[in-house]
Every structure is written in structure tokens, then in C-alpha cells.
Coordinates of N, CA and C in Angstrom, one line a residue:
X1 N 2.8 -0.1 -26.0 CA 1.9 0.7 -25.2 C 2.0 2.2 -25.5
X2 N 0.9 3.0 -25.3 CA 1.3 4.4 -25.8 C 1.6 5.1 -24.5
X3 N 1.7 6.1 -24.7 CA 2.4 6.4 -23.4 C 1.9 7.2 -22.0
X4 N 0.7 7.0 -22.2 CA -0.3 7.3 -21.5 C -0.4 5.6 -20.5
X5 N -0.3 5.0 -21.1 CA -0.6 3.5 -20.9 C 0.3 3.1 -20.1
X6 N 1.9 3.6 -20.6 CA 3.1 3.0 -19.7 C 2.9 4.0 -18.1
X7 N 2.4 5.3 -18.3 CA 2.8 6.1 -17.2 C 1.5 5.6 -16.2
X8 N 0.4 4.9 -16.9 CA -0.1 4.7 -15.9 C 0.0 2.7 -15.7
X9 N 0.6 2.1 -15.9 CA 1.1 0.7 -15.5 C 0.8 0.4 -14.0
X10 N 2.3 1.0 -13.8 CA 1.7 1.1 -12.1 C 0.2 1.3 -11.6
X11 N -0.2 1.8 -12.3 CA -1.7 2.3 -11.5 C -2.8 1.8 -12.1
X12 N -2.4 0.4 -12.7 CA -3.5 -0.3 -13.4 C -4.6 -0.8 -12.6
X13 N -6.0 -0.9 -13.1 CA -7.2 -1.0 -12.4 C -7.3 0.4 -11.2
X14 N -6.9 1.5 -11.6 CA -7.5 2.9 -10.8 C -8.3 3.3 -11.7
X15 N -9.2 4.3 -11.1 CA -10.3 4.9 -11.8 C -8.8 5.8 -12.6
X16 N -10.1 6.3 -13.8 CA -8.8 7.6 -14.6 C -8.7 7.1 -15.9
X17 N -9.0 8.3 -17.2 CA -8.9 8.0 -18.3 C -7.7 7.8 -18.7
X18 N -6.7 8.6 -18.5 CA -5.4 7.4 -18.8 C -4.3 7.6 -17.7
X19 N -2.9 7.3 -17.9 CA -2.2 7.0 -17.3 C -1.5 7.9 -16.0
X20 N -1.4 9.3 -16.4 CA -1.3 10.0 -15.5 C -2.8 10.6 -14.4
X21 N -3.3 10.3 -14.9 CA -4.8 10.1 -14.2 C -4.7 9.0 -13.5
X22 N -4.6 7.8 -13.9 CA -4.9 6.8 -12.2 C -3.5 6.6 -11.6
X23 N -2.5 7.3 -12.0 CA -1.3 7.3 -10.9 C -1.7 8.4 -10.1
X24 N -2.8 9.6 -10.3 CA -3.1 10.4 -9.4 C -4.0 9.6 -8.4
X25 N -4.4 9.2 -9.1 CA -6.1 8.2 -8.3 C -4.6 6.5 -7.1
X26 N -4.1 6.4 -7.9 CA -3.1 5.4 -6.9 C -2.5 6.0 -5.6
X27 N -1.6 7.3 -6.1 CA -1.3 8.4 -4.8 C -2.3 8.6 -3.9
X28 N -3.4 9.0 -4.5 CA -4.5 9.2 -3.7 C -5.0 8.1 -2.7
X29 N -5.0 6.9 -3.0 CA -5.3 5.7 -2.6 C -4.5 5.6 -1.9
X30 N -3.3 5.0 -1.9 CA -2.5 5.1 -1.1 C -2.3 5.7 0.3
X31 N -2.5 7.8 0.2 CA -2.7 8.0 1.3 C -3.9 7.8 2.1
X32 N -4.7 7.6 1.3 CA -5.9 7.1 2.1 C -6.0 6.0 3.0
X33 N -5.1 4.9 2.3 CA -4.6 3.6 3.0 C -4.0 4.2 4.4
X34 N -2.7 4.8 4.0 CA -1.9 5.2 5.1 C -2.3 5.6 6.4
X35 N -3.9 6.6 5.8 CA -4.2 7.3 7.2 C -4.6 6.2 8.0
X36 N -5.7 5.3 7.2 CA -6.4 3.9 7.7 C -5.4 3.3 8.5
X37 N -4.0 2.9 7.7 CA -3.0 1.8 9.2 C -2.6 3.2 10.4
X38 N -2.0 4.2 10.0 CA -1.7 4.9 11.2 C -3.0 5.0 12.2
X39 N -4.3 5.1 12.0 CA -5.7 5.0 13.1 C -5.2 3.3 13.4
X40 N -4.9 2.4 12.6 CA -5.2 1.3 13.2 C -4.2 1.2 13.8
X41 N -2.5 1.6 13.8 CA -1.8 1.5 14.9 C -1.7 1.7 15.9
X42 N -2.8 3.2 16.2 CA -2.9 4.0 17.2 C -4.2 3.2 18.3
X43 N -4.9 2.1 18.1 CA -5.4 1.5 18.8 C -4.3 0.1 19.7
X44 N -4.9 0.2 20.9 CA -5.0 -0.4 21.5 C -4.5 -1.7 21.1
X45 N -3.7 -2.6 21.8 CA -3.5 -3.7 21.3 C -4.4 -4.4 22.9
X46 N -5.3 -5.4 22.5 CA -6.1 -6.4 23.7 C -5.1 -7.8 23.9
X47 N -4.5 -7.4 24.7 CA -3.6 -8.9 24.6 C -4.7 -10.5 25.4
X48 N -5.7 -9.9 25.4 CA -6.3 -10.8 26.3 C -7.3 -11.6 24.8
X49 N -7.4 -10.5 23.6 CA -8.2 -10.6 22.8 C -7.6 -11.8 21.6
X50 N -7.5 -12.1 21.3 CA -6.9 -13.2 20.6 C -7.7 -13.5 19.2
X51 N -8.9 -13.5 19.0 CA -9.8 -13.7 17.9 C -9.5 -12.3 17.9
X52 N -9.6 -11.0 18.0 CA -9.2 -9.6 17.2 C -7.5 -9.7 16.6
X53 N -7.0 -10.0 17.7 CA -5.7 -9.7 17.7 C -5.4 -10.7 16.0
X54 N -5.8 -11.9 16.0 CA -5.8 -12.7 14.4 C -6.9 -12.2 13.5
X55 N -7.7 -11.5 13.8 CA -8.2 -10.6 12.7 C -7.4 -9.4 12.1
X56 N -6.9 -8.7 13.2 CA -5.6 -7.7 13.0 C -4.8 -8.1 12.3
X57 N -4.1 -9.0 12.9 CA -2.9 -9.5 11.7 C -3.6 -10.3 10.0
X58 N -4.9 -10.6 10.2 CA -5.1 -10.7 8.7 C -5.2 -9.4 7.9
X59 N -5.8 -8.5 8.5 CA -6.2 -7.5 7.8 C -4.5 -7.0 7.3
X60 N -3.7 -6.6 8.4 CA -1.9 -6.2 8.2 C -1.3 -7.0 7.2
X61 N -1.7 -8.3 7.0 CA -1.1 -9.1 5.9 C -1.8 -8.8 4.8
X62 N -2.8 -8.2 4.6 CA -3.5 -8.6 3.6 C -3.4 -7.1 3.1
X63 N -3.1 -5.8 3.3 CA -2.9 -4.9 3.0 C -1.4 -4.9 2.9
X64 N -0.3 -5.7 3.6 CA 1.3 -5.9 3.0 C 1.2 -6.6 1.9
X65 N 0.7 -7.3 1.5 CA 0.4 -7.9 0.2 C 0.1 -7.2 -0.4
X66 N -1.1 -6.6 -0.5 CA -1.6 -5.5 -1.9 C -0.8 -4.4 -1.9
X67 N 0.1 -4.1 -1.0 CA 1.4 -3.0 -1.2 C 2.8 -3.7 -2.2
X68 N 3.0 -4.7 -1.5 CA 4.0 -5.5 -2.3 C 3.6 -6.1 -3.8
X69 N 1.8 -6.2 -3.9 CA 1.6 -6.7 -5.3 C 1.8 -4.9 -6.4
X70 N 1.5 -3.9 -5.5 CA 1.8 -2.4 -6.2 C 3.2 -2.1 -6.8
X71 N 4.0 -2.6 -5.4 CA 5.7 -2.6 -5.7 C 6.1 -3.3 -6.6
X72 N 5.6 -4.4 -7.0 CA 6.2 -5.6 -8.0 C 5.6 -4.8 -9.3
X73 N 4.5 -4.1 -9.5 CA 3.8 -4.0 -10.8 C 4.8 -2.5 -11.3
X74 N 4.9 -1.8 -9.6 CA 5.4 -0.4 -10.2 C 7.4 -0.8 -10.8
X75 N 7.6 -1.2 -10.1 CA 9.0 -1.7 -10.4 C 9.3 -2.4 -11.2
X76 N 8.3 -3.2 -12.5 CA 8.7 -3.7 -13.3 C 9.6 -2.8 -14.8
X77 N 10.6 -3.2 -14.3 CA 11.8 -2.9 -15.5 C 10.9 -2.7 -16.9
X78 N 10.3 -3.9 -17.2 CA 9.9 -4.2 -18.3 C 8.9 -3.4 -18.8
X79 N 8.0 -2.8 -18.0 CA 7.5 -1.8 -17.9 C 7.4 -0.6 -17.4
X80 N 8.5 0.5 -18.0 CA 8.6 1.5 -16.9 C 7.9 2.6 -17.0
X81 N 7.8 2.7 -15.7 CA 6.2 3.8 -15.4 C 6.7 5.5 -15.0
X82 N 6.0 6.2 -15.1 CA 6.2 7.7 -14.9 C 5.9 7.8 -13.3
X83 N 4.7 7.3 -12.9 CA 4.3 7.0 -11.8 C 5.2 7.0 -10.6
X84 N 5.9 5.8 -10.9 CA 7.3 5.0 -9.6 C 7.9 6.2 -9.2
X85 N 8.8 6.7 -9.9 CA 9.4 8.1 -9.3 C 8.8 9.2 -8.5
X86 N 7.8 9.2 -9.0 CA 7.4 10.6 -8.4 C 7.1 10.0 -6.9
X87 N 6.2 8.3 -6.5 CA 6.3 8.0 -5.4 C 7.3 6.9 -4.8
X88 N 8.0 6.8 -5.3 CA 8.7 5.3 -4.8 C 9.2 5.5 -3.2
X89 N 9.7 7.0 -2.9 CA 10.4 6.8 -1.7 C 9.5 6.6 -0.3
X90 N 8.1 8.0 -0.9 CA 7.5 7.7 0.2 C 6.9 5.9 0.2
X91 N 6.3 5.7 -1.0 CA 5.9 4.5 -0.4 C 6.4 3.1 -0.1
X92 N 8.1 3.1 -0.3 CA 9.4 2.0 0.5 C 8.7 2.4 1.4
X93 N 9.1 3.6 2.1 CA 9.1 4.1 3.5 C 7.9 3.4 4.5
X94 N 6.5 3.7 3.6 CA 5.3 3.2 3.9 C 5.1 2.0 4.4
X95 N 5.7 1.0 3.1 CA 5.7 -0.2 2.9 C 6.5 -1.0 4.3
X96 N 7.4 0.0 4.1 CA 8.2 -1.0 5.6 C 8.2 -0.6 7.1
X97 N 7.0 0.3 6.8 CA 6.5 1.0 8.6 C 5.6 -0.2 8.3
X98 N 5.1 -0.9 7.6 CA 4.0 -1.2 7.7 C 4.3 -3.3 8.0
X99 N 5.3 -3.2 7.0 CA 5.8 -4.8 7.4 C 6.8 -4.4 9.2
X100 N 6.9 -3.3 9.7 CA 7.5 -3.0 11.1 C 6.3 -3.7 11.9
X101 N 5.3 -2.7 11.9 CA 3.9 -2.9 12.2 C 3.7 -4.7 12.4
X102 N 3.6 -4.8 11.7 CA 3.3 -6.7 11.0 C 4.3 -7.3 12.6
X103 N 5.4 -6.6 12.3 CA 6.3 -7.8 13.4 C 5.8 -7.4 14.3
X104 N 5.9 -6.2 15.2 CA 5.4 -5.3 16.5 C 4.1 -6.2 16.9
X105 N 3.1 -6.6 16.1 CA 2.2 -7.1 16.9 C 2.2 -8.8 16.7
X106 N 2.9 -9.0 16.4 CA 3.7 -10.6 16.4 C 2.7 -11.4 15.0
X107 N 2.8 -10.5 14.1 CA 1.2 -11.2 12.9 C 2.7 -11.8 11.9

């Protein structure tokens, strides 16, 4: 791979001509995600609501997955990326307010 190509691994399928370009466009994404779960924490939980409440936990699962499918791509040894470093801590940090989240509303 050249080395445009390794730095941007992690951030494969982002917009961006090469690799430091869609790890900017992944950061970017990312906080965008983040603002998205912190608004959706800050609602209301309907405990009466039950069809929302299992649409919520799909949605929570289905964005802890596309976090953990990011973590598995950025962390590949075999591939190492310029990317991971610059974000790894914030987004552990992210990743596991977010699997917190997941338990908190029993998904």
C-alpha cells in the first residue's frame, strides 16, 4: 500500500482523495455521530413505550456495531494506520459511553 493508503485504512469508504483526507472526513463523522447519541441520550426514556423503547435499542446496537466494525479496521496490526493515534483515546472513551448507554436502557 502507499502510504497515503495505509494512513487512510482506518477510514476506508470516507469521502477524500487519500488517506489523510478521509481520516479527516472519519473524525469528522464520528463527531457528528457523537453529537447524534448525546441528543438521543438526553431524551426521555417512555417506559410505558415499548415498540420505541426496541426501536432505541436497535438503533444503540446498530451504531455499537459500526463503532466496533471502525475499532477492528482501525486497530488492525496488520495494517497500521496514521489515523488510530491521533483518535484512539477519544473514541475508546466514545465507544464505551456508548456500550454504557446500551446497558442503562436495558438494549
Amino acid at each position: 500500500l502507499a502510504a497515503d493508503e495505509v494512513a487512510g485504512h482506518c477510514a476506508a469508504g470516507q469521502p477524500g482523495r487519500d488517506g489523510p483526507e478521509r481520516c479527516k472526513s472519519l473524525v469528522l463523522y464520528l463527531k457528528q455521530e457523537s453529537d447524534k447519541l448525546v441528543a438521543f441520550a438526553s431524551r426521555t426514556v417512555d417506559a410505558n413505550g415499548q415498540q420505541r423503547r426496541q426501536r432505541d435499542c436497535e438503533h444503540l446496537k446498530g451504531k455499537i456495531a459500526e463503532l466496533q466494525d471502525i475499532k477492528a479496521s482501525c486497530m488492525d496490526t496488520l495494517q497500521p494506520t496514521s489515523c488510530w493515534p491521533m483518535m484512539e483515546q477519544d473514541f475508546l472513551e466514545f465507544l464505551e459511553w456508548a456500550e454504557d448507554l446500551s446497558s442503562e436502557r436495558g438494549c
